[in-house]
XYZ file of C-alpha atoms in Angstrom:
381
model
C 0.005 0.005 0.018
C 2.818 2.417 0.834
C 4.375 1.891 -2.615
C 1.041 2.596 -4.219
C 0.772 5.855 -2.294
C 4.274 6.873 -3.356
C 3.227 6.137 -6.965
C 0.183 8.365 -6.569
C 2.314 11.233 -5.275
C 4.783 10.816 -8.116
C 1.922 10.771 -10.608
C 0.383 13.831 -9.052
C 3.678 15.774 -9.433
C 4.000 14.657 -13.048
C 0.466 15.751 -13.887
C 0.607 19.115 -12.205
C 2.137 21.795 -14.394
C 3.032 24.136 -11.531
C 6.436 22.859 -10.847
C 9.016 20.315 -9.868
C 12.310 20.944 -8.222
C 14.155 21.251 -11.530
C 11.660 23.583 -13.197
C 13.060 26.922 -14.267
C 10.864 29.949 -14.737
C 11.146 31.116 -18.331
C 10.844 34.878 -18.192
C 10.596 35.156 -21.956
C 7.033 33.788 -21.674
C 6.033 37.249 -20.415
C 6.214 39.860 -23.196
C 7.553 42.505 -20.911
C 9.960 40.166 -19.089
C 8.563 40.333 -15.550
C 10.723 38.456 -13.075
C 8.663 36.283 -10.724
C 11.709 35.134 -8.784
C 12.547 38.634 -7.485
C 10.863 40.753 -4.814
C 9.212 43.864 -6.248
C 8.343 47.285 -4.800
C 4.777 48.415 -4.894
C 5.224 50.524 -8.044
C 6.387 47.458 -10.018
C 3.566 45.290 -8.566
C 1.010 47.956 -9.605
C 2.460 48.084 -13.104
C 2.302 44.335 -13.272
C -1.324 44.369 -12.252
C -2.157 46.857 -15.024
C -0.245 44.669 -17.506
C -2.112 41.543 -16.458
C -5.418 43.276 -17.145
C -4.156 44.682 -20.509
C -2.850 41.318 -21.705
C -5.872 39.284 -20.556
C -8.986 41.511 -20.822
C -11.368 38.582 -21.198
C -10.031 36.837 -18.077
C -8.767 39.541 -15.674
C -10.163 42.811 -14.388
C -9.050 45.052 -11.536
C -10.980 46.900 -8.870
C -10.111 49.427 -6.191
C -12.121 48.301 -3.157
C -10.631 50.521 -0.498
C -7.945 52.937 0.598
C -5.158 52.776 3.116
C -4.649 55.107 6.017
C -2.282 57.195 3.872
C -4.797 57.253 1.003
C -3.346 54.682 -1.335
C -5.530 52.330 -3.383
C -6.140 48.810 -2.232
C -6.600 46.935 -5.492
C -7.572 43.404 -6.380
C -7.476 41.345 -9.538
C -10.584 39.338 -10.397
C -9.847 36.241 -12.502
C -12.753 34.519 -14.183
C -14.647 34.018 -17.369
C -18.216 34.931 -18.240
C -20.507 31.949 -17.999
C -24.039 32.585 -19.237
C -25.174 29.271 -17.763
C -24.335 30.351 -14.196
C -26.526 33.035 -12.679
C -24.085 33.833 -9.836
C -20.643 32.289 -9.808
C -18.972 31.164 -6.612
C -15.673 32.696 -5.673
C -12.274 32.260 -3.968
C -10.630 35.058 -1.938
C -6.834 35.415 -1.609
C -4.970 38.266 -0.009
C -1.248 38.759 0.478
C 0.880 41.261 2.339
C -1.317 42.068 5.332
C 2.000 42.117 7.239
C 4.462 44.396 5.550
C 7.672 42.535 6.184
C 6.398 39.204 4.712
C 7.598 39.847 1.194
C 7.210 36.275 0.108
C 3.469 36.673 0.368
C 3.000 39.324 -2.371
C 5.533 37.399 -4.417
C 3.225 34.360 -4.121
C 0.097 36.234 -5.124
C 1.846 37.317 -8.305
C 3.087 33.735 -8.912
C -0.440 32.394 -8.335
C -1.933 34.674 -10.936
C 0.695 33.672 -13.383
C 0.108 29.974 -12.818
C -3.642 30.308 -13.107
C -3.296 32.178 -16.424
C -0.958 29.516 -17.753
C -3.242 26.717 -16.560
C -6.205 28.378 -18.216
C -4.352 28.055 -21.496
C -3.255 24.459 -21.007
C -5.518 22.634 -18.632
C -9.112 21.569 -18.961
C -9.537 21.408 -15.229
C -8.552 24.980 -14.577
C -10.664 26.196 -17.500
C -13.650 24.260 -16.065
C -13.142 25.683 -12.571
C -12.957 29.233 -13.887
C -16.337 28.721 -15.541
C -17.758 28.137 -12.092
C -15.489 30.290 -9.942
C -14.153 33.814 -9.842
C -10.929 34.328 -7.952
C -10.249 37.584 -6.175
C -6.544 38.237 -5.533
C -5.155 41.202 -3.529
C -1.333 41.128 -4.043
C -0.659 43.671 -1.320
C -3.301 44.524 1.298
C -1.126 46.617 3.690
C 0.164 48.953 0.977
C 1.424 51.644 3.362
C 3.370 49.213 5.529
C 4.784 47.351 2.536
C 6.068 50.603 1.008
C 7.609 51.564 4.349
C 9.362 48.234 4.618
C 11.180 49.072 1.368
C 12.542 52.332 2.698
C 15.857 51.018 3.940
C 17.328 48.181 6.014
C 16.135 49.716 9.280
C 12.490 49.459 8.158
C 12.746 46.067 6.426
C 11.039 44.175 9.234
C 8.179 46.596 9.722
C 4.980 44.517 10.283
C 2.034 46.835 11.022
C 0.119 49.414 9.062
C 1.147 53.096 9.175
C -1.712 54.549 11.183
C -0.862 57.556 13.319
C -0.140 56.821 17.027
C -3.124 57.104 19.367
C -3.157 59.788 21.957
C -0.530 59.222 24.627
C 1.599 56.934 22.505
C 4.424 57.533 20.063
C 4.328 54.342 17.941
C 2.790 54.085 14.499
C 0.673 51.327 13.071
C -1.789 48.567 13.930
C -1.447 44.832 13.413
C -4.120 44.475 10.808
C -4.415 40.755 11.561
C -5.622 41.549 15.009
C -8.087 44.174 13.972
C -10.965 42.131 12.492
C -14.265 41.585 14.223
C -13.558 38.043 15.452
C -13.278 37.828 19.238
C -11.424 41.125 18.919
C -9.048 42.044 21.769
C -9.543 38.740 23.720
C -6.371 36.685 23.305
C -2.978 36.953 21.704
C -3.119 40.756 21.265
C -1.698 43.897 22.870
C -3.329 47.226 23.679
C 0.140 48.837 23.840
C 0.507 50.643 20.506
C 4.255 50.001 20.492
C 3.836 46.237 20.435
C 3.822 44.128 17.240
C 0.367 42.729 17.997
C -1.335 46.010 18.861
C -4.962 45.396 17.861
C -6.063 49.023 17.362
C -8.600 51.158 19.278
C -11.535 49.068 18.243
C -12.511 46.192 15.997
C -12.245 47.226 12.293
C -10.847 50.601 13.251
C -8.404 50.374 10.360
C -9.285 51.247 6.748
C -7.510 48.218 5.419
C -9.478 45.823 7.636
C -12.729 47.649 6.736
C -12.018 47.350 3.045
C -11.778 43.560 3.337
C -14.765 43.387 5.703
C -16.953 45.432 3.318
C -15.906 43.659 0.116
C -15.960 40.074 1.413
C -18.858 40.708 3.816
C -21.097 41.552 0.839
C -20.197 38.261 -0.824
C -20.381 35.763 2.008
C -22.891 33.569 0.091
C -20.610 33.569 -2.916
C -17.154 32.955 -1.420
C -16.323 29.320 -0.753
C -12.747 29.651 0.311
C -10.842 32.455 2.104
C -7.027 32.354 1.898
C -4.793 34.843 3.602
C -1.060 34.384 2.830
C 1.695 35.054 5.413
C 5.130 33.951 6.525
C 6.878 32.353 8.212
C 6.573 28.967 9.963
C 5.363 26.466 7.299
C 1.838 26.223 8.745
C -1.638 25.858 7.408
C -3.853 27.447 10.130
C -7.600 26.978 10.323
C -10.196 28.673 12.552
C -10.222 29.572 15.378
C -7.414 31.466 17.158
C -9.436 31.386 20.418
C -8.673 28.091 22.254
C -12.240 27.596 23.428
C -13.967 27.986 20.060
C -14.031 25.374 17.275
C -15.384 25.618 13.742
C -18.453 23.369 13.170
C -16.697 21.756 10.198
C -13.393 21.446 12.036
C -12.699 17.831 10.946
C -13.291 18.687 7.288
C -11.081 21.748 7.579
C -8.319 19.578 8.997
C -8.680 17.024 6.256
C -8.617 19.613 3.451
C -5.610 21.249 5.111
C -3.722 17.946 5.376
C -4.434 17.116 1.755
C -2.991 20.444 0.819
C 0.051 19.885 3.032
C 0.746 16.548 1.363
C 0.534 18.204 -2.120
C 2.987 20.803 -0.903
C 5.406 18.243 0.465
C 5.308 16.241 -2.717
C 7.109 19.046 -4.536
C 10.129 19.853 -2.431
C 9.809 17.661 0.647
C 8.993 20.420 3.155
C 6.563 19.731 5.964
C 3.662 22.050 6.548
C 1.830 21.667 9.888
C -1.985 21.782 9.915
C -4.088 22.918 12.829
C -5.642 25.785 14.710
C -3.328 28.482 15.941
C -3.724 27.449 19.635
C -2.859 23.883 18.690
C 0.327 24.540 16.682
C 1.385 28.070 17.479
C -0.330 30.244 20.075
C -3.873 31.703 20.716
C -4.823 34.901 18.926
C -7.957 36.804 18.087
C -9.046 39.429 15.544
C -7.617 37.603 12.527
C -9.114 37.888 9.052
C -9.193 34.092 8.805
C -11.391 33.793 11.916
C -13.625 36.671 10.793
C -14.217 34.944 7.422
C -15.273 31.786 9.175
C -17.565 33.650 11.643
C -19.457 35.362 8.753
C -20.171 32.035 7.098
C -17.397 31.291 4.573
C -17.065 27.529 4.905
C -13.350 27.184 4.293
C -10.840 29.660 5.714
C -7.079 29.262 6.102
C -3.905 31.173 6.834
C -0.890 30.003 4.908
C 2.410 30.512 6.696
C 5.021 30.057 3.991
C 8.738 29.237 4.318
C 10.795 28.925 6.355
C 10.979 27.765 9.975
C 13.245 30.517 11.222
C 16.589 30.239 9.399
C 15.892 33.295 7.356
C 12.468 34.231 8.732
C 10.897 37.184 6.963
C 14.034 37.804 4.904
C 13.590 34.700 2.791
C 16.267 34.763 0.066
C 15.152 35.364 -3.502
C 16.514 31.966 -4.598
C 13.719 30.416 -2.440
C 10.910 32.343 -4.063
C 10.318 29.832 -6.802
C 10.190 26.629 -4.633
C 8.200 28.494 -1.939
C 5.700 29.634 -4.504
C 5.491 26.240 -6.222
C 4.621 24.446 -3.052
C 2.196 27.197 -1.945
C 0.418 26.991 -5.334
C 0.194 23.223 -4.894
C -1.551 23.723 -1.571
C -3.821 26.492 -2.793
C -4.769 24.479 -5.856
C -5.560 21.453 -3.761
C -8.000 23.499 -1.631
C -9.571 25.291 -4.519
C -10.073 21.995 -6.347
C -11.689 20.458 -3.235
C -14.152 23.271 -2.678
C -15.002 23.429 -6.346
C -15.627 19.721 -6.665
C -17.611 19.679 -3.450
C -19.869 22.458 -4.872
C -20.069 21.395 -8.493
C -20.515 18.044 -10.172
C -17.264 17.409 -12.105
C -14.642 16.215 -9.674
C -12.197 14.376 -11.946
C -8.872 15.530 -13.209
C -8.836 16.076 -16.984
C -5.369 14.662 -17.494
C -4.391 11.041 -16.917
C -1.251 9.070 -17.486
C -1.382 6.591 -20.386
C -3.017 3.346 -19.354
C -4.302 4.654 -16.033
C -7.936 5.505 -15.183
C -8.547 9.081 -14.005
C -8.630 9.671 -10.333
C -10.320 12.521 -8.450
C -8.187 15.049 -6.676
C -9.994 14.375 -3.438
C -9.520 10.557 -3.711
C -5.818 10.865 -4.360
C -5.284 13.490 -1.671
C -7.212 11.383 0.859
C -4.696 8.558 0.322
C -1.795 10.933 0.652
C -3.025 12.536 3.872
C -2.325 9.326 5.789
C 1.366 9.818 5.102
C 1.483 13.189 6.926
C 4.118 13.692 9.497
C 3.451 16.630 11.886
C 6.324 18.871 12.857
C 6.065 22.399 13.957
C 7.967 25.362 15.229
C 6.619 28.021 17.596
C 7.696 31.574 18.115
C 6.557 33.264 14.929
C 3.891 36.013 14.687
C 1.044 35.423 12.286
């Protein structure tokens, strides 16, 4: 049986076009030579977003859905195709860069868009899913903080937003991932504005959190999966951050997370630990992941990408590609699961010669029994 499972994993990696360890990104595939294996400042990311819309007008559109404290646009890309047979399409949400210093997160959002576009051209499964799903991607949510982290080496590890200090304090910024209306201010936060986990003066006091709350909150019956991308720690976190609250579909959330972790491990061998934050890290409250679950989005996860502390938030650029490849494998596993659970067609379009097609869910279920749990504490999510 073990050899059969290894064969399934090997087959999965062969069938998936999003990468193996020896895959090299060919920049010439992009007419204007965008480099997906480098970190980019916000000006270049904004230009890239404009170019994506320009090059793919039938597949991608952009929308400004909010503004930062300093008045900058918060912009998303919507990926999807018009389907006259579907009255209201379902959707996937993904945001990156809620914490400024986590540069690998915006790099992944860009990589994700690239891979979905390529898959739409080459894969029946992705084309089919995009007939049923729209995907909303925010490459950088905390635009002010991200820009500040690019100022110089002394600001590189800035985490929070750039909100002005409250009265009686001298420190800027709020931890946006403690500011959502989800058990706000209860555990794993600070009310000291100089602390990294300062949760703000009130729930949803920050414009960036309100932008997500308003946009996603108006689409809770549409969005099936909420993904917020962070680093570091190699974790897939599910609701809830409060140790005394459990999601009603906890077991299914764990299973889907473990399936994703196995797909990620199949690429480069790295372990991603699955669980709630109190189980594998520490309790916290006010996260966007927990808020999404509380308002009724059935599947909600925080991805904590590479690594486990060697480089931390300063992940070298030579790890962008493998980090993004494994993250895409995990995200695709989850997206495929929620799509196939909601819609009828659950089989992969590609099969190896001489083998019958297998469903993503069936294969992942077999792989999940191979999971080995290993985790590291001490990182802030």
